[in-house]
Coordinates of C-alpha atoms in Angstrom, one line a residue:
Chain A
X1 CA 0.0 0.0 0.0
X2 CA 1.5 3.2 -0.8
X3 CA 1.3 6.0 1.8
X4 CA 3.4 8.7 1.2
X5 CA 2.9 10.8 -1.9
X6 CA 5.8 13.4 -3.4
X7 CA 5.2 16.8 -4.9
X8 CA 6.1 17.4 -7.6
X9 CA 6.7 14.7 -9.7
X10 CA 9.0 15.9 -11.4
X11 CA 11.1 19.6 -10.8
X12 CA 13.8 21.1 -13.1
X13 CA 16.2 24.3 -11.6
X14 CA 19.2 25.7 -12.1
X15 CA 22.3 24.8 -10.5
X16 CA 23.1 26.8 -7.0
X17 CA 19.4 27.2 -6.7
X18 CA 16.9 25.9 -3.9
X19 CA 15.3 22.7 -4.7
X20 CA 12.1 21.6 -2.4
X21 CA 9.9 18.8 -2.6
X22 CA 7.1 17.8 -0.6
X23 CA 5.5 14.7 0.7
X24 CA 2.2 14.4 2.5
X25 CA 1.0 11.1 3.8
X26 CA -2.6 9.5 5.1
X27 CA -1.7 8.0 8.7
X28 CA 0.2 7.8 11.9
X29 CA 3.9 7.0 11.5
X30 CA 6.8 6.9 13.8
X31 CA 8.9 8.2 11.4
X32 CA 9.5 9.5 7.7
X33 CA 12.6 9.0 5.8
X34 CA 13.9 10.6 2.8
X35 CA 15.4 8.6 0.3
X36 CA 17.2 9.6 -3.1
X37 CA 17.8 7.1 -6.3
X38 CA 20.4 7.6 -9.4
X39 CA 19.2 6.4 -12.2
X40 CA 18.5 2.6 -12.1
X41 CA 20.7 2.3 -8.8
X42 CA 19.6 1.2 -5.3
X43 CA 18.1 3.7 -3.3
X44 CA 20.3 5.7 -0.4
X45 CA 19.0 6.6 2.9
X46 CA 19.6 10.7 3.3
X47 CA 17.6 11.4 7.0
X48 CA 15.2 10.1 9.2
X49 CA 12.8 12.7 10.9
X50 CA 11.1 11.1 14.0
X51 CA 7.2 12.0 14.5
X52 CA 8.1 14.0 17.7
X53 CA 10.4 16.6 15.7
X54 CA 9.5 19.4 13.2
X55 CA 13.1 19.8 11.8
X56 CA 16.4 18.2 11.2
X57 CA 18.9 19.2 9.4
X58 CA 22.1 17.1 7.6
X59 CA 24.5 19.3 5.3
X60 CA 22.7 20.6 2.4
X61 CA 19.4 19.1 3.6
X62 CA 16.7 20.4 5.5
X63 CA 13.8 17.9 6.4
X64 CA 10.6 19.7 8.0
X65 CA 7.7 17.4 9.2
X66 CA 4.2 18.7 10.5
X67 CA 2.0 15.8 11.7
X68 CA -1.0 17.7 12.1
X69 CA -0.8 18.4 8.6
X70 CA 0.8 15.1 8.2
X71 CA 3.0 16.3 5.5
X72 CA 6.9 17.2 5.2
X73 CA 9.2 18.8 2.7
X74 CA 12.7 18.3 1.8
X75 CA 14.7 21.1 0.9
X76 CA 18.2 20.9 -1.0
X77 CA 20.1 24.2 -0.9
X78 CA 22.8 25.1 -3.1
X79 CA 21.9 22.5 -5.3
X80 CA 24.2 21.4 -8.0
X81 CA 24.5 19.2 -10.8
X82 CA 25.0 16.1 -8.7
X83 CA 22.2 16.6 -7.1
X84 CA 20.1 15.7 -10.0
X85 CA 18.0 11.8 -9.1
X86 CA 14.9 10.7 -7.5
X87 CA 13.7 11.3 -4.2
X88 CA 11.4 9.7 -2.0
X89 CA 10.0 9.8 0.7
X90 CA 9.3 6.7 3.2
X91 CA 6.9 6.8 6.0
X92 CA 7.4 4.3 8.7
X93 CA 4.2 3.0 10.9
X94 CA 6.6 -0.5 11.7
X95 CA 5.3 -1.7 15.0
X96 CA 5.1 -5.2 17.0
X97 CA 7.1 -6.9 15.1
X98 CA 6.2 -5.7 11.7
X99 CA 7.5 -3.8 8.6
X100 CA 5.7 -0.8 8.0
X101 CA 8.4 1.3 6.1
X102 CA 5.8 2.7 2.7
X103 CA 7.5 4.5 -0.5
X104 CA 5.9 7.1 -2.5
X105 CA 6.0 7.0 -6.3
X106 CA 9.4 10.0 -5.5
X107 CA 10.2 13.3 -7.5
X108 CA 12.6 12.9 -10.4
X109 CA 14.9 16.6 -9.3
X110 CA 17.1 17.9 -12.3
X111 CA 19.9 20.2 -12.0
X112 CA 20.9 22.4 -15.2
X113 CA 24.1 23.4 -15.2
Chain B
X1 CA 32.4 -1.9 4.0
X2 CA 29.2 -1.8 5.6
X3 CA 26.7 -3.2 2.7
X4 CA 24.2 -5.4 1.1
X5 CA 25.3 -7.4 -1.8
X6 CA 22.6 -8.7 -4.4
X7 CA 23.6 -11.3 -7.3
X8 CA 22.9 -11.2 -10.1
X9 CA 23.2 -7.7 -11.0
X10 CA 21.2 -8.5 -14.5
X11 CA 19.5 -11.5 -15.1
X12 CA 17.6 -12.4 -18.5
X13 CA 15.8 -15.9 -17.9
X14 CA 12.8 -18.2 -19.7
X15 CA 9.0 -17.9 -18.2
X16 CA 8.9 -21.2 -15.8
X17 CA 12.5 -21.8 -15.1
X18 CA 13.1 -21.6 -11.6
X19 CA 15.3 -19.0 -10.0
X20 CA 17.0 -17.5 -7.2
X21 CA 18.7 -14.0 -6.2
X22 CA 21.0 -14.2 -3.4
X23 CA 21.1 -10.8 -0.7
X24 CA 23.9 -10.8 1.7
X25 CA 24.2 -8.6 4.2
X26 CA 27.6 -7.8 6.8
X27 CA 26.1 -5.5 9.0
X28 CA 24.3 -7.8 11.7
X29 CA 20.8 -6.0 10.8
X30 CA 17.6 -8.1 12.1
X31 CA 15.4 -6.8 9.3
X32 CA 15.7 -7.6 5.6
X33 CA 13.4 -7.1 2.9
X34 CA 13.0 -7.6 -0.6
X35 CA 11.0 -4.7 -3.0
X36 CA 10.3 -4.7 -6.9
X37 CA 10.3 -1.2 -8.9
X38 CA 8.5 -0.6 -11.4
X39 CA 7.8 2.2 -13.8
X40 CA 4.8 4.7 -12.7
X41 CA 4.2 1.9 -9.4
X42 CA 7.6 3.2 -7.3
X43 CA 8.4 0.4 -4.4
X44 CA 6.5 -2.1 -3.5
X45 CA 7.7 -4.5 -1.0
X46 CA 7.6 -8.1 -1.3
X47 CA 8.8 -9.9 1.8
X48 CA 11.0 -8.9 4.6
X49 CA 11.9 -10.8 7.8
X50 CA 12.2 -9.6 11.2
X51 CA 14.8 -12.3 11.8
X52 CA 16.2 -15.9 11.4
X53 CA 13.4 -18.4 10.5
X54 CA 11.0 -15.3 10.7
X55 CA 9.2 -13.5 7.5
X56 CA 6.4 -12.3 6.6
X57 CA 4.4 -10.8 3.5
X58 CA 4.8 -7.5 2.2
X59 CA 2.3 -5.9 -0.5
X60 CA 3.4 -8.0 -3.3
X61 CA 4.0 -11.5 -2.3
X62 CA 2.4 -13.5 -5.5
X63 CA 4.9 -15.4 -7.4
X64 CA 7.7 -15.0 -4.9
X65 CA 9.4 -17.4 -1.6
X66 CA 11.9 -16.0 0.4
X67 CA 13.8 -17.7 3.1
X68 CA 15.7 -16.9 6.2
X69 CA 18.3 -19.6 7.6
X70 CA 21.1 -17.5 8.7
X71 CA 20.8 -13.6 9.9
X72 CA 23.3 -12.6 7.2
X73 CA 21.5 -13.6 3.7
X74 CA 17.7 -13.4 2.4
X75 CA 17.2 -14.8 -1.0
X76 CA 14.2 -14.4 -3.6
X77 CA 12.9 -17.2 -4.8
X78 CA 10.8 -17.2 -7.8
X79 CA 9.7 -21.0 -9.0
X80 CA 7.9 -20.9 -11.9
X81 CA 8.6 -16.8 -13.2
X82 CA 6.2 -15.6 -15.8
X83 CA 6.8 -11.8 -18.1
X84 CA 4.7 -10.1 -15.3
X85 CA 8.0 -10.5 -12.6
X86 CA 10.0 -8.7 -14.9
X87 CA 11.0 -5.9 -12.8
X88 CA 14.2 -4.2 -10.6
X89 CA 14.4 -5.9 -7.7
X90 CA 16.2 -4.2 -4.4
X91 CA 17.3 -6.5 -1.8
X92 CA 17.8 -4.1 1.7
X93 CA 18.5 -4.5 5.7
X94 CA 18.0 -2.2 8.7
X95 CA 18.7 -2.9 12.2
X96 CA 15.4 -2.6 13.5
X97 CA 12.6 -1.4 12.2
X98 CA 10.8 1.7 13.4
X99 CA 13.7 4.0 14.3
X100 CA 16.2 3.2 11.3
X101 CA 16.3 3.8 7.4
X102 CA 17.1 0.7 5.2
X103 CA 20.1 0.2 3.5
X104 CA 19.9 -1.0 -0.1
X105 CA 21.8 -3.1 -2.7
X106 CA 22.1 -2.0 -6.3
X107 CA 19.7 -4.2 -7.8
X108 CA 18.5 -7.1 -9.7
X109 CA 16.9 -6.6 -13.1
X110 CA 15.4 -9.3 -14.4
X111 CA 13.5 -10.0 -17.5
X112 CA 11.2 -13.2 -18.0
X113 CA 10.5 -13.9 -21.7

């Protein structure tokens, strides 16, 4: 079942420019992840925002997270041209035992140089 | 190097003829899982396993076995495969689930013909 969903789909910028991308999502979760893909490689594991923050921060990233709106954004400052892949976003309800970690369908982000 | 190793990377095979795709992993995580990507679907998981000799069903279990006999590997099994399996298949592990992101392998794509 797939929970969270990213916006935009897709999102084209120039390079040294702000990149955000948003995710909202349906119900409770411990957690949301954000996720980013090269093209046709595995998927690598940026942050992890727990349901009892509002904002984290890792380098260039900046993950924001509002559960009463249950919805969060991922911002990439500075972006440059390596930047350009897939995100997603993951939201985690795992709980007694089970796996609960859900994908969206991600935003494809492209960098022009 | 911390990892999870997937074989084969590509893997071209007839519908019906049995195979397997091994997924190591060297980081001592409890959780494994198995997820297929697809075009316009994102990830969908197939299996995972909490542990040795424990898995259970993920969204998308039709078609596939997985197995669990030592902590360290979790292969997919898929007996009899048929066109619809063709897909990219990401083998991935986590040390629990509910407060930690998955790490991911590079992928399996397989087509059935």
């Amino acid at each position: 079942s797939q929970q969270g969903e990213e916006d935009p789909q897709a999102l084209s910028i120039q390079e040294g420019e702000n990149a955000t991308m948003n995710c909202s999502y349906k119900t409770s979760i411990n957690n949301l992840q954000w996720y980013r893909q090269n093209s046709g490689r595995g998927l690598v594991h940026l942050i992890l925002i727990r349901s009892n923050e509002r904002e984290k921060h890792s380098g260039r990233l900046r993950v924001t997270l509002d559960t009463s709106k249950k919805s969060s954004s991922l911002l990439i400052t500075a972006s440059r041209a390596a930047d350009t892949a897939s995100y997603f976003c993951a939201t985690d309800a795992s709980g007694g035992g089970a796996d609960g970690l859900t994908f969206g369908k991600g935003t494809h982000l492209i960098i022009q140089p | 190097e911390a990892q999870v190793t997937q074989n084969p990377r590509y893997l071209i095979t007839v519908t019906g003829k049995k195979l397997t795709v091994t997924c190591s992993q060297n980081m001592n995580h409890e959780y494994m899982s198995w997820y297929r990507q697809d075009p316009g679907l994102g990830l969908r998981q197939i299996y995972y396993s909490m542990n040795v000799e424990v898995t259970d069903k993920g969204d998308v279990p039709e078609g596939y076995k997985v197995s669990r006999k030592e902590k360290r590997n979790f292969p997919l099994i898929l007996e009899s495969p048929s066109p619809n399996q063709t897909s990219l298949y990401f083998c991935a592990s986590r040390l629990t689930a509910d407060r930690y992101g998955y790490t991911f392998g590079s992928g399996t794509r397989l087509t059935v013909v």
